[in-house]
Tab-separated table of C-alpha atoms in Angstrom:
chain	number	residue	atom	x	y	z
F	12	PRO	CA	-21.381	-39.593	69.480
F	13	PRO	CA	-24.021	-39.689	66.964
F	14	ALA	CA	-23.926	-42.361	64.309
F	15	GLU	CA	-23.445	-42.115	60.840
F	16	GLY	CA	-25.784	-40.112	58.628
F	17	ASP	CA	-27.645	-39.036	62.184
F	18	HIS	CA	-27.997	-35.064	61.157
F	19	ASP	CA	-28.082	-33.944	64.765
F	20	GLU	CA	-26.835	-30.477	63.685
F	21	LEU	CA	-28.944	-27.630	61.679
X	6	MET	CA	-25.483	-29.544	72.189
X	7	ASN	CA	-22.444	-26.647	73.270
X	8	ILE	CA	-22.260	-23.358	73.532
X	9	PHE	CA	-21.590	-22.576	70.270
X	10	TRP	CA	-24.025	-25.328	68.022
X	11	LEU	CA	-26.590	-23.395	70.160
X	12	THR	CA	-25.076	-19.961	69.008
X	13	GLY	CA	-24.422	-20.845	65.908
X	14	ASP	CA	-27.980	-21.851	65.003
X	15	LEU	CA	-29.349	-18.375	66.859
X	16	SER	CA	-26.960	-16.593	64.601
X	17	HIS	CA	-28.547	-18.618	61.858
X	18	LEU	CA	-31.832	-18.079	63.269
X	19	ALA	CA	-30.872	-14.160	63.801
X	20	ALA	CA	-29.699	-13.612	60.289
X	21	ILE	CA	-32.948	-15.179	58.504
X	22	VAL	CA	-35.410	-13.186	61.055
X	23	ILE	CA	-33.691	-9.777	60.240
X	24	LEU	CA	-33.993	-10.666	56.321
X	25	LEU	CA	-37.756	-10.964	56.646
X	26	LEU	CA	-38.186	-8.292	58.943
X	27	LYS	CA	-36.135	-5.589	56.621
X	28	ILE	CA	-38.410	-6.793	53.476
X	29	TRP	CA	-41.571	-6.524	55.666
X	30	LYS	CA	-41.065	-3.423	57.716
X	31	THR	CA	-39.353	-1.497	54.682
X	32	ARG	CA	-42.011	-3.477	52.044
X	33	SER	CA	-38.971	-3.293	49.764
X	34	CYS	CA	-36.324	-6.162	48.565
X	35	ALA	CA	-34.103	-3.936	46.609
X	36	GLY	CA	-30.526	-4.939	47.300
X	37	ILE	CA	-31.458	-7.999	48.620
X	38	SER	CA	-30.479	-11.141	45.968
X	39	GLY	CA	-33.639	-12.871	45.084
X	40	LYS	CA	-31.103	-16.134	43.575
X	41	GLY	CA	-29.212	-16.278	46.926
X	42	GLN	CA	-32.738	-16.834	48.268
X	43	LEU	CA	-33.729	-18.894	46.204
X	44	LEU	CA	-30.661	-20.404	47.028
X	45	PHE	CA	-31.077	-21.004	50.288
X	46	ALA	CA	-34.221	-21.863	50.089
X	47	LEU	CA	-32.700	-24.862	48.403
X	48	VAL	CA	-30.487	-25.521	50.499
X	49	PHE	CA	-33.023	-26.145	53.582
X	50	THR	CA	-35.019	-28.253	51.490
X	51	THR	CA	-32.307	-30.814	50.094
X	52	ARG	CA	-31.205	-30.683	53.876
X	53	TYR	CA	-33.960	-31.446	55.676
X	54	LEU	CA	-35.679	-34.106	54.028
X	55	ASP	CA	-34.997	-36.220	57.064
X	56	LEU	CA	-37.450	-34.598	59.058
X	57	LEU	CA	-39.313	-36.925	57.032
X	58	THR	CA	-36.918	-40.094	57.865
X	59	SER	CA	-35.764	-39.456	61.665
X	60	PHE	CA	-36.507	-37.415	64.513
X	61	ILE	CA	-33.860	-36.038	66.948
X	62	SER	CA	-35.435	-33.615	68.800
X	63	LEU	CA	-38.087	-31.187	69.229
X	64	TYR	CA	-35.400	-28.450	69.046
X	65	ASN	CA	-33.688	-29.953	65.949
X	66	THR	CA	-37.323	-30.600	64.250
X	67	SER	CA	-38.726	-27.250	65.371
X	68	MET	CA	-35.667	-24.809	63.861
X	69	LYS	CA	-35.686	-26.793	60.273
X	70	LEU	CA	-39.199	-25.975	60.064
X	71	ILE	CA	-38.621	-22.521	61.334
X	72	TYR	CA	-35.404	-21.830	58.756
X	73	ILE	CA	-37.401	-23.943	56.215
X	74	ALA	CA	-40.443	-21.725	56.749
X	75	CYS	CA	-38.898	-18.172	56.994
X	76	SER	CA	-36.665	-19.488	53.622
X	77	TYR	CA	-39.879	-19.860	51.497
X	78	ALA	CA	-41.555	-16.425	53.028
X	79	THR	CA	-38.156	-14.652	52.130
X	80	VAL	CA	-38.811	-15.833	48.035
X	81	TYR	CA	-42.161	-15.783	48.053
X	82	LEU	CA	-41.934	-12.072	49.787
X	83	ILE	CA	-38.999	-11.759	47.282
X	84	TYR	CA	-40.706	-12.749	44.187
X	85	MET	CA	-44.343	-12.016	44.606
X	86	LYS	CA	-45.130	-9.746	47.511
X	87	PHE	CA	-43.115	-7.270	46.508
X	88	LYS	CA	-41.717	-7.542	43.428
X	89	ALA	CA	-41.952	-4.219	42.084
X	90	THR	CA	-38.941	-3.269	44.992
X	91	TYR	CA	-36.900	-6.231	43.366
X	92	ASP	CA	-33.736	-5.395	41.682
X	93	GLY	CA	-33.549	-8.197	38.859
X	94	ASN	CA	-31.127	-5.844	36.969
X	95	HIS	CA	-28.114	-5.998	39.339
X	96	ASP	CA	-28.868	-9.672	40.378
X	97	THR	CA	-27.284	-10.957	37.399
X	98	PHE	CA	-24.605	-14.097	39.120
X	99	ARG	CA	-25.185	-17.183	37.150
X	100	VAL	CA	-26.169	-19.610	39.661
X	101	GLU	CA	-26.367	-22.378	37.709
X	102	PHE	CA	-21.862	-22.414	37.619
X	103	LEU	CA	-22.590	-22.976	41.590
X	104	VAL	CA	-25.557	-25.466	41.162
X	105	VAL	CA	-24.326	-27.478	38.682
X	106	PRO	CA	-20.716	-28.587	39.822
X	107	VAL	CA	-21.676	-28.676	43.191
X	108	GLY	CA	-24.421	-31.011	41.825
X	109	GLY	CA	-21.439	-33.501	40.538
X	110	LEU	CA	-19.462	-33.071	43.626
X	111	SER	CA	-21.937	-34.476	45.892
X	112	PHE	CA	-22.108	-37.564	43.908
X	113	LEU	CA	-18.643	-37.565	43.610
X	114	ILE	CA	-17.713	-37.168	47.616
X	115	ASN	CA	-20.399	-37.941	50.108
X	116	HIS	CA	-20.579	-39.965	53.273
X	117	ASP	CA	-22.915	-42.825	51.759
X	118	PHE	CA	-24.164	-43.321	48.024
X	119	SER	CA	-27.989	-42.802	49.253
X	120	PRO	CA	-30.624	-40.070	47.499
X	121	LEU	CA	-30.541	-38.641	50.708
X	122	GLU	CA	-27.739	-38.796	51.688
X	123	ILE	CA	-26.670	-37.376	48.625
X	124	LEU	CA	-29.171	-34.564	48.840
X	125	CYS	CA	-27.728	-33.939	51.816
X	126	THR	CA	-23.797	-33.381	51.439
X	127	PHE	CA	-25.551	-31.449	47.995
X	128	SER	CA	-27.449	-28.968	50.741
X	129	ILE	CA	-23.879	-28.788	52.296
X	130	TYR	CA	-21.574	-27.645	49.512
X	131	LEU	CA	-24.732	-25.441	48.079
X	132	GLU	CA	-24.941	-23.374	51.466
X	133	SER	CA	-20.889	-22.707	51.230
X	134	VAL	CA	-21.881	-20.753	48.359
X	135	ALA	CA	-25.045	-19.589	48.585
X	136	ILE	CA	-23.953	-16.326	49.600
X	137	LEU	CA	-21.899	-15.650	46.021
X	138	PRO	CA	-25.048	-13.893	43.996
X	139	GLN	CA	-25.597	-11.746	47.391
X	140	LEU	CA	-21.830	-10.453	46.994
X	141	PHE	CA	-22.147	-10.589	43.954
X	142	MET	CA	-24.902	-7.656	43.975
X	143	ILE	CA	-23.171	-5.631	46.351
X	144	SER	CA	-20.054	-5.526	44.514
X	145	LYS	CA	-21.966	-4.502	41.665
X	146	THR	CA	-23.762	-1.984	42.989
X	147	GLY	CA	-21.384	-1.040	45.612
X	148	GLU	CA	-23.274	-0.037	48.180
X	149	ALA	CA	-25.241	-2.304	50.854
X	150	GLU	CA	-27.639	-1.400	53.329
X	151	THR	CA	-26.858	-1.125	56.845
X	152	ILE	CA	-29.470	-3.705	57.846
X	153	THR	CA	-28.572	-6.312	54.938
X	154	THR	CA	-24.628	-5.724	56.257
X	155	HIS	CA	-26.071	-7.495	59.786
X	156	TYR	CA	-27.765	-9.765	57.751
X	157	LEU	CA	-24.555	-11.225	56.068
X	158	PHE	CA	-22.359	-10.663	59.659
X	159	PHE	CA	-24.698	-13.054	61.541
X	160	LEU	CA	-25.336	-15.646	58.348
X	161	GLY	CA	-21.422	-15.792	57.823
X	162	LEU	CA	-20.831	-15.344	62.175
X	163	TYR	CA	-22.933	-18.830	62.212
X	164	ARG	CA	-20.642	-20.639	60.064
X	165	ALA	CA	-17.230	-19.682	62.418
X	166	LEU	CA	-19.283	-20.372	65.231
X	167	TYR	CA	-20.213	-24.315	63.673
X	168	LEU	CA	-16.030	-24.720	62.936
X	169	VAL	CA	-15.788	-24.254	66.150
X	170	ASN	CA	-18.748	-26.481	67.068
X	171	SER	CA	-17.053	-28.830	65.569
X	172	ILE	CA	-13.564	-28.702	66.971
X	173	TRP	CA	-15.300	-28.816	70.130
X	174	ARG	CA	-17.445	-32.125	68.992
X	175	PHE	CA	-13.771	-33.684	67.820
X	176	TYR	CA	-11.965	-33.212	71.155
X	177	PHE	CA	-14.823	-33.612	73.396
X	178	GLU	CA	-16.986	-35.969	71.377
X	179	GLY	CA	-15.022	-37.768	68.918
X	180	CYS	CA	-17.228	-37.498	65.641
X	181	PHE	CA	-15.644	-35.435	63.049
X	182	ASP	CA	-17.033	-34.876	59.646
X	183	LEU	CA	-14.757	-34.121	57.285
X	184	ILE	CA	-17.521	-32.712	54.898
X	185	ALA	CA	-19.594	-30.116	56.451
X	186	VAL	CA	-15.654	-29.077	58.043
X	187	VAL	CA	-14.364	-28.427	54.771
X	188	ALA	CA	-16.776	-26.849	52.920
X	189	GLY	CA	-17.816	-24.531	56.229
X	190	VAL	CA	-14.008	-23.347	55.967
X	191	VAL	CA	-14.909	-22.284	52.354
X	192	GLN	CA	-18.172	-20.633	53.525
X	193	THR	CA	-16.661	-18.948	56.523
X	194	ILE	CA	-13.719	-17.540	54.029
X	195	LEU	CA	-16.131	-16.004	51.375
X	196	TYR	CA	-17.319	-13.987	54.775
X	197	CYS	CA	-13.421	-12.815	55.661
X	198	ASP	CA	-13.562	-9.669	53.476
X	199	PHE	CA	-17.181	-9.098	54.174
X	200	PHE	CA	-16.313	-9.147	57.760
X	201	TYR	CA	-13.636	-6.704	57.443
X	202	LEU	CA	-15.417	-4.119	56.039
X	203	TYR	CA	-18.517	-4.903	58.685
X	204	ILE	CA	-15.854	-4.317	61.395
X	205	THR	CA	-13.885	-1.696	59.848
X	206	LYS	CA	-17.596	0.670	58.527
X	207	VAL	CA	-20.528	-0.579	59.520
X	208	LEU	CA	-19.599	-0.783	63.285
X	209	LYS	CA	-17.871	2.655	62.928
X	210	GLY	CA	-21.218	4.004	61.720
X	211	LYS	CA	-20.192	4.220	57.853
X	212	LYS	CA	-22.625	2.756	55.295
X	213	LEU	CA	-20.646	0.027	53.409
X	214	SER	CA	-19.734	1.259	49.885
X	215	LEU	CA	-16.846	0.194	48.122
X	216	PRO	CA	-14.487	1.697	46.095
X	217	ALA	CA	-15.543	3.293	42.683
């Protein structure tokens, strides 16, 4: 899962 | 990335491009809420500040840049190039009633009390209600051009697809962003009435007009 604060979505 | 995420992004892109092309081809922004477009430009600006601090992928960076560029181009066309066609008399939604509470909420409920994260949260909350000036304008004039309804359809569809993406990521990646999901549900609900009119009228070849 992506790290918190990692905004991979648009 | 999954199919709902990708089609959500493409639907969002389609909406933005449809609106830009509509204004450009007809040389007119009649029926389009300039205030709404200013809000979307603000949404993209505050959300994509992480372009300066983190790199996720070439896809992510280029889409963010395209969204920002298109939203500013749209604002430019409405308020500068085709200003004479802008229907300001019907674009009377009080945006401060959205921006101020949403700003307060983003300070209170966020993932991390840091400037970038607060601005990003602000953008998520603001995006969920940013369509209201446009819907308000349609309710005032009682009608919308068919191409404008296509724009609204893709804009609404995008967030609905993102909700499915959130469910997908919860099951298959174990990640869940409550703020994005709640805002996404609010955003999608605001489109429901429009979706109904779009399916029952526009897709059957009729113009979207509201009863007087």
